[in-house]
GROMACS .gro file of C-alpha atoms in nm:
model
  251
    1MET     CA    1   2.094   1.918  -1.149
    2THR     CA    2   2.012   2.230  -1.349
    3GLN     CA    3   2.000   2.240  -1.727
    4PRO     CA    4   2.262   2.524  -1.742
    5PHE     CA    5   2.502   2.294  -1.554
    6VAL     CA    6   2.453   2.017  -1.810
    7ALA     CA    7   2.499   2.265  -2.094
    8ARG     CA    8   2.823   2.400  -1.946
    9HIS     CA    9   2.947   2.050  -1.871
   10TYR     CA   10   2.901   1.928  -2.228
   11GLY     CA   11   2.990   2.245  -2.416
   12GLU     CA   12   3.359   2.162  -2.443
   13ARG     CA   13   3.283   1.796  -2.514
   14ALA     CA   14   3.066   1.848  -2.822
   15GLN     CA   15   3.314   1.735  -3.087
   16ASP     CA   16   3.406   1.429  -2.880
   17TYR     CA   17   3.044   1.312  -2.901
   18VAL     CA   18   3.017   1.378  -3.273
   19ALA     CA   19   3.328   1.161  -3.318
   20SER     CA   20   3.237   0.897  -3.056
   21ALA     CA   21   3.239   0.541  -3.193
   22VAL     CA   22   3.002   0.427  -2.917
   23HIS     CA   23   2.745   0.689  -3.014
   24SER     CA   24   2.786   0.674  -3.393
   25GLN     CA   25   2.711   0.304  -3.436
   26GLY     CA   26   2.517   0.018  -3.283
   27GLN     CA   27   2.218  -0.208  -3.332
   28ASP     CA   28   1.996   0.047  -3.161
   29LEU     CA   29   2.072   0.301  -3.435
   30ASP     CA   30   1.986   0.032  -3.690
   31LEU     CA   31   1.653  -0.015  -3.508
   32ILE     CA   32   1.582   0.358  -3.532
   33GLU     CA   33   1.658   0.369  -3.902
   34ARG     CA   34   1.438   0.066  -3.973
   35SER     CA   35   1.151   0.226  -3.781
   36VAL     CA   36   1.133   0.519  -4.027
   37ALA     CA   37   1.258   0.378  -4.358
   38GLY     CA   38   0.991   0.380  -4.626
   39ARG     CA   39   0.721   0.533  -4.404
   40GLY     CA   40   0.720   0.878  -4.560
   41LEU     CA   41   0.728   1.058  -4.227
   42ARG     CA   42   0.714   1.437  -4.238
   43ARG     CA   43   0.867   1.585  -3.923
   44VAL     CA   44   1.052   1.395  -3.648
   45LEU     CA   45   1.224   1.495  -3.325
   46ASP     CA   46   1.569   1.388  -3.204
   47LEU     CA   47   1.525   1.471  -2.836
   48GLY     CA   48   1.852   1.528  -2.648
   49CYS     CA   49   2.040   1.490  -2.975
   50GLY     CA   50   2.393   1.505  -2.831
   51GLY     CA   51   2.635   1.445  -3.117
   52GLY     CA   52   2.347   1.411  -3.365
   53HIS     CA   53   2.391   1.048  -3.465
   54VAL     CA   54   2.018   0.975  -3.454
   55SER     CA   55   1.952   1.281  -3.671
   56TYR     CA   56   2.206   1.169  -3.932
   57ARG     CA   57   2.039   0.829  -3.956
   58LEU     CA   58   1.688   0.974  -3.976
   59ALA     CA   59   1.751   1.254  -4.226
   60PRO     CA   60   1.761   1.044  -4.547
   61HIS     CA   61   1.420   0.892  -4.466
   62VAL     CA   62   1.207   1.190  -4.353
   63GLN     CA   63   1.122   1.541  -4.467
   64GLU     CA   64   1.260   1.719  -4.160
   65VAL     CA   65   1.456   1.632  -3.846
   66VAL     CA   66   1.454   1.868  -3.549
   67ALA     CA   67   1.763   1.807  -3.332
   68CYS     CA   68   1.693   1.937  -2.982
   69ASP     CA   69   1.942   1.973  -2.696
   70VAL     CA   70   2.030   2.196  -2.398
   71THR     CA   71   2.392   2.250  -2.505
   72PRO     CA   72   2.448   2.528  -2.763
   73ALA     CA   73   2.794   2.398  -2.859
   74MET     CA   74   2.648   2.051  -2.920
   75LEU     CA   75   2.384   2.197  -3.152
   76ASP     CA   76   2.651   2.397  -3.337
   77ALA     CA   77   2.855   2.080  -3.384
   78VAL     CA   78   2.549   1.893  -3.513
   79ALA     CA   79   2.467   2.171  -3.760
   80GLN     CA   80   2.825   2.172  -3.888
   81GLU     CA   81   2.835   1.793  -3.924
   82ALA     CA   82   2.495   1.788  -4.098
   83GLY     CA   83   2.627   2.046  -4.343
   84ARG     CA   84   2.941   1.842  -4.401
   85ARG     CA   85   2.724   1.538  -4.480
   86GLY     CA   86   2.491   1.734  -4.706
   87LEU     CA   87   2.190   1.679  -4.478
   88SER     CA   88   2.005   2.007  -4.532
   89ASN     CA   89   1.681   1.887  -4.367
   90ILE     CA   90   1.825   1.888  -4.012
   91SER     CA   91   1.743   2.193  -3.801
   92THR     CA   92   1.844   2.256  -3.438
   93VAL     CA   93   1.649   2.386  -3.139
   94LEU     CA   94   1.784   2.478  -2.794
   95ALA     CA   95   1.548   2.347  -2.522
   96PRO     CA   96   1.534   2.108  -2.225
   97ALA     CA   97   1.327   1.792  -2.254
   98GLU     CA   98   1.109   1.906  -1.965
   99ASN     CA   99   0.996   2.224  -2.146
  100LEU     CA  100   0.973   2.170  -2.522
  101PRO     CA  101   0.878   2.477  -2.732
  102PHE     CA  102   0.660   2.284  -2.976
  103ALA     CA  103   0.284   2.261  -3.020
  104ALA     CA  104   0.101   1.943  -2.926
  105GLY     CA  105   0.113   1.672  -3.192
  106THR     CA  106   0.392   1.843  -3.390
  107PHE     CA  107   0.598   1.531  -3.469
  108ASP     CA  108   0.523   1.209  -3.654
  109ALA     CA  109   0.789   1.035  -3.442
  110VAL     CA  110   1.012   1.112  -3.144
  111PHE     CA  111   1.352   0.953  -3.083
  112CYS     CA  112   1.557   0.980  -2.768
  113ARG     CA  113   1.891   0.799  -2.731
  114PHE     CA  114   2.142   0.804  -2.440
  115THR     CA  115   2.010   1.125  -2.285
  116THR     CA  116   1.730   1.050  -2.038
  117HIS     CA  117   1.982   0.974  -1.762
  118HIS     CA  118   2.082   1.344  -1.773
  119TRP     CA  119   1.730   1.485  -1.730
  120ALA     CA  120   1.652   1.655  -1.400
  121ASN     CA  121   1.296   1.516  -1.420
  122ALA     CA  122   1.267   1.212  -1.644
  123LEU     CA  123   0.890   1.177  -1.609
  124ALA     CA  124   0.836   1.543  -1.701
  125GLY     CA  125   1.052   1.494  -2.011
  126LEU     CA  126   0.857   1.185  -2.115
  127ILE     CA  127   0.528   1.370  -2.066
  128GLN     CA  128   0.657   1.645  -2.295
  129ALA     CA  129   0.763   1.387  -2.554
  130ARG     CA  130   0.411   1.241  -2.542
  131ARG     CA  131   0.256   1.588  -2.578
  132VAL     CA  132   0.447   1.679  -2.895
  133LEU     CA  133   0.393   1.337  -3.057
  134ALA     CA  134   0.112   1.305  -3.310
  135PRO     CA  135  -0.179   1.083  -3.194
  136ASP     CA  136  -0.079   0.808  -3.439
  137GLY     CA  137   0.295   0.862  -3.392
  138VAL     CA  138   0.568   0.632  -3.266
  139ALA     CA  139   0.846   0.709  -3.018
  140VAL     CA  140   1.166   0.519  -2.944
  141PHE     CA  141   1.359   0.567  -2.619
  142ILE     CA  142   1.704   0.412  -2.580
  143ASP     CA  143   1.930   0.437  -2.278
  144VAL     CA  144   2.157   0.252  -2.039
  145THR     CA  145   1.938   0.056  -1.798
  146ALA     CA  146   2.021  -0.017  -1.437
  147PRO     CA  147   2.037  -0.375  -1.308
  148SER     CA  148   1.758  -0.507  -1.088
  149SER     CA  149   2.014  -0.598  -0.820
  150ALA     CA  150   2.029  -0.319  -0.560
  151LEU     CA  151   2.402  -0.382  -0.511
  152CYS     CA  152   2.487  -0.361  -0.881
  153ASP     CA  153   2.256  -0.063  -0.925
  154SER     CA  154   2.437   0.130  -0.650
  155TRP     CA  155   2.774   0.055  -0.807
  156LEU     CA  156   2.658   0.160  -1.153
  157GLN     CA  157   2.519   0.495  -1.035
  158THR     CA  158   2.836   0.562  -0.832
  159LEU     CA  159   3.071   0.492  -1.121
  160GLU     CA  160   2.854   0.696  -1.359
  161LEU     CA  161   2.854   0.999  -1.129
  162LEU     CA  162   3.228   0.984  -1.068
  163ARG     CA  163   3.282   0.974  -1.441
  164ASP     CA  164   3.023   1.241  -1.532
  165LEU     CA  165   2.894   1.502  -1.286
  166SER     CA  166   2.588   1.565  -1.504
  167HIS     CA  167   2.466   1.209  -1.448
  168VAL     CA  168   2.127   1.188  -1.275
  169ARG     CA  169   2.020   0.824  -1.293
  170ASP     CA  170   2.022   0.514  -1.514
  171TYR     CA  171   1.669   0.377  -1.470
  172SER     CA  172   1.579   0.009  -1.440
  173MET     CA  173   1.346  -0.168  -1.682
  174ALA     CA  174   1.072  -0.154  -1.417
  175GLU     CA  175   1.123   0.220  -1.368
  176TRP     CA  176   1.118   0.280  -1.742
  177THR     CA  177   0.796   0.091  -1.804
  178ALA     CA  178   0.627   0.264  -1.509
  179MET     CA  179   0.731   0.612  -1.626
  180LEU     CA  180   0.631   0.546  -1.986
  181GLY     CA  181   0.288   0.437  -1.869
  182GLN     CA  182   0.251   0.743  -1.646
  183ALA     CA  183   0.348   0.965  -1.939
  184GLY     CA  184   0.068   0.819  -2.151
  185PHE     CA  185   0.263   0.577  -2.369
  186VAL     CA  186   0.189   0.215  -2.454
  187VAL     CA  187   0.499  -0.004  -2.490
  188ARG     CA  188   0.486  -0.196  -2.819
  189SER     CA  189   0.821  -0.366  -2.784
  190MET     CA  190   1.137  -0.355  -2.576
  191GLN     CA  191   1.473  -0.522  -2.607
  192THR     CA  192   1.805  -0.513  -2.424
  193HIS     CA  193   2.158  -0.570  -2.547
  194ARG     CA  194   2.500  -0.545  -2.385
  195LEU     CA  195   2.730  -0.262  -2.486
  196PRO     CA  196   3.107  -0.275  -2.424
  197MET     CA  197   3.265   0.031  -2.264
  198VAL     CA  198   3.637   0.070  -2.334
  199PHE     CA  199   3.762   0.238  -2.018
  200GLU     CA  200   4.010   0.485  -2.167
  201SER     CA  201   3.767   0.626  -2.423
  202TRP     CA  202   3.479   0.612  -2.171
  203VAL     CA  203   3.653   0.855  -1.933
  204ALA     CA  204   3.823   1.057  -2.209
  205ARG     CA  205   3.490   1.137  -2.374
  206THR     CA  206   3.366   1.317  -2.061
  207LYS     CA  207   3.711   1.457  -1.975
  208THR     CA  208   3.691   1.292  -1.634
  209SER     CA  209   3.946   1.434  -1.390
  210PRO     CA  210   4.246   1.219  -1.293
  211THR     CA  211   4.121   1.214  -0.933
  212CYS     CA  212   3.785   1.070  -1.036
  213VAL     CA  213   3.946   0.824  -1.278
  214ALA     CA  214   4.162   0.698  -0.991
  215ALA     CA  215   3.855   0.669  -0.768
  216ILE     CA  216   3.669   0.468  -1.032
  217ARG     CA  217   3.962   0.231  -1.078
  218ALA     CA  218   3.998   0.189  -0.701
  219LEU     CA  219   3.631   0.098  -0.673
  220GLN     CA  220   3.649  -0.142  -0.964
  221GLN     CA  221   3.952  -0.318  -0.818
  222SER     CA  222   3.778  -0.368  -0.483
  223ALA     CA  223   3.433  -0.455  -0.623
  224PRO     CA  224   3.243  -0.759  -0.487
  225GLU     CA  225   3.236  -1.065  -0.710
  226GLU     CA  226   2.869  -1.010  -0.796
  227VAL     CA  227   2.947  -0.664  -0.931
  228THR     CA  228   3.258  -0.775  -1.121
  229ARG     CA  229   3.068  -1.063  -1.277
  230PHE     CA  230   2.758  -0.862  -1.373
  231PHE     CA  231   2.952  -0.585  -1.546
  232GLU     CA  232   3.214  -0.827  -1.686
  233MET     CA  233   3.489  -0.597  -1.560
  234ALA     CA  234   3.824  -0.641  -1.733
  235ALA     CA  235   4.169  -0.578  -1.587
  236ASP     CA  236   4.199  -0.243  -1.768
  237GLY     CA  237   3.866  -0.119  -1.629
  238SER     CA  238   3.660  -0.187  -1.941
  239PHE     CA  239   3.317  -0.333  -1.875
  240MET     CA  240   2.971  -0.407  -2.015
  241LEU     CA  241   2.649  -0.208  -1.979
  242ASP     CA  242   2.288  -0.302  -2.048
  243VAL     CA  243   2.119  -0.080  -2.307
  244SER     CA  244   1.743  -0.105  -2.354
  245SER     CA  245   1.524   0.016  -2.639
  246PHE     CA  246   1.154   0.095  -2.589
  247GLU     CA  247   0.928   0.141  -2.891
  248VAL     CA  248   0.606   0.310  -2.778
  249THR     CA  249   0.289   0.465  -2.911
  250ALA     CA  250   0.043   0.714  -2.766
  251SER     CA  251  -0.220   0.547  -2.549
   0.00000   0.00000   0.00000
């Protein structure tokens, strides 16, 4: 999956992600804000910023936030929203996670929320995040995590791809911890919570085609009991996802 494809795919969806209730709130955002409040951090990176919700939370607590993404329209939307909120310390940079245009040790902290599953090479992106993090810095990675069950994992990846053609992979907890270690991070803490996905807004946000929506619903309605139970699938197609947060430091 090339970065230009992801950028084209999300260009027309930028405002939907700025306005998304799922992305603009949550205990994981509270965790991010707590991790910087009162620490006097200078410069921090919001890697794969999407609609900019991490940046908006960080800005009141740090000197500068760099919001980085591969989608120009997303960065334009973030800049406009930051201006509307009076957050003049947010700047934007166009770049893929796998090739960041920053010097080593540039950032006091790196934050990455709901974006790793789009990266063509997750390990390469994590290595870049480690490179640009200051030696005494902290990074927080948050994303949907795949179940350990091979059956449920296959169903999750299938539904995700039908809904969003830019999807690469939701990684399991084991995959995450292995990649973080390979990238040179030490995991300080990790936690998982369940996040409800309201079906109509879930497919509307990515402008999923009617054909793919029908395919998703057909799969859901014929899913094995193990899958239905794990994802707590409701009659209208709404379901639950696992979201994990990893707080790490440089090793």
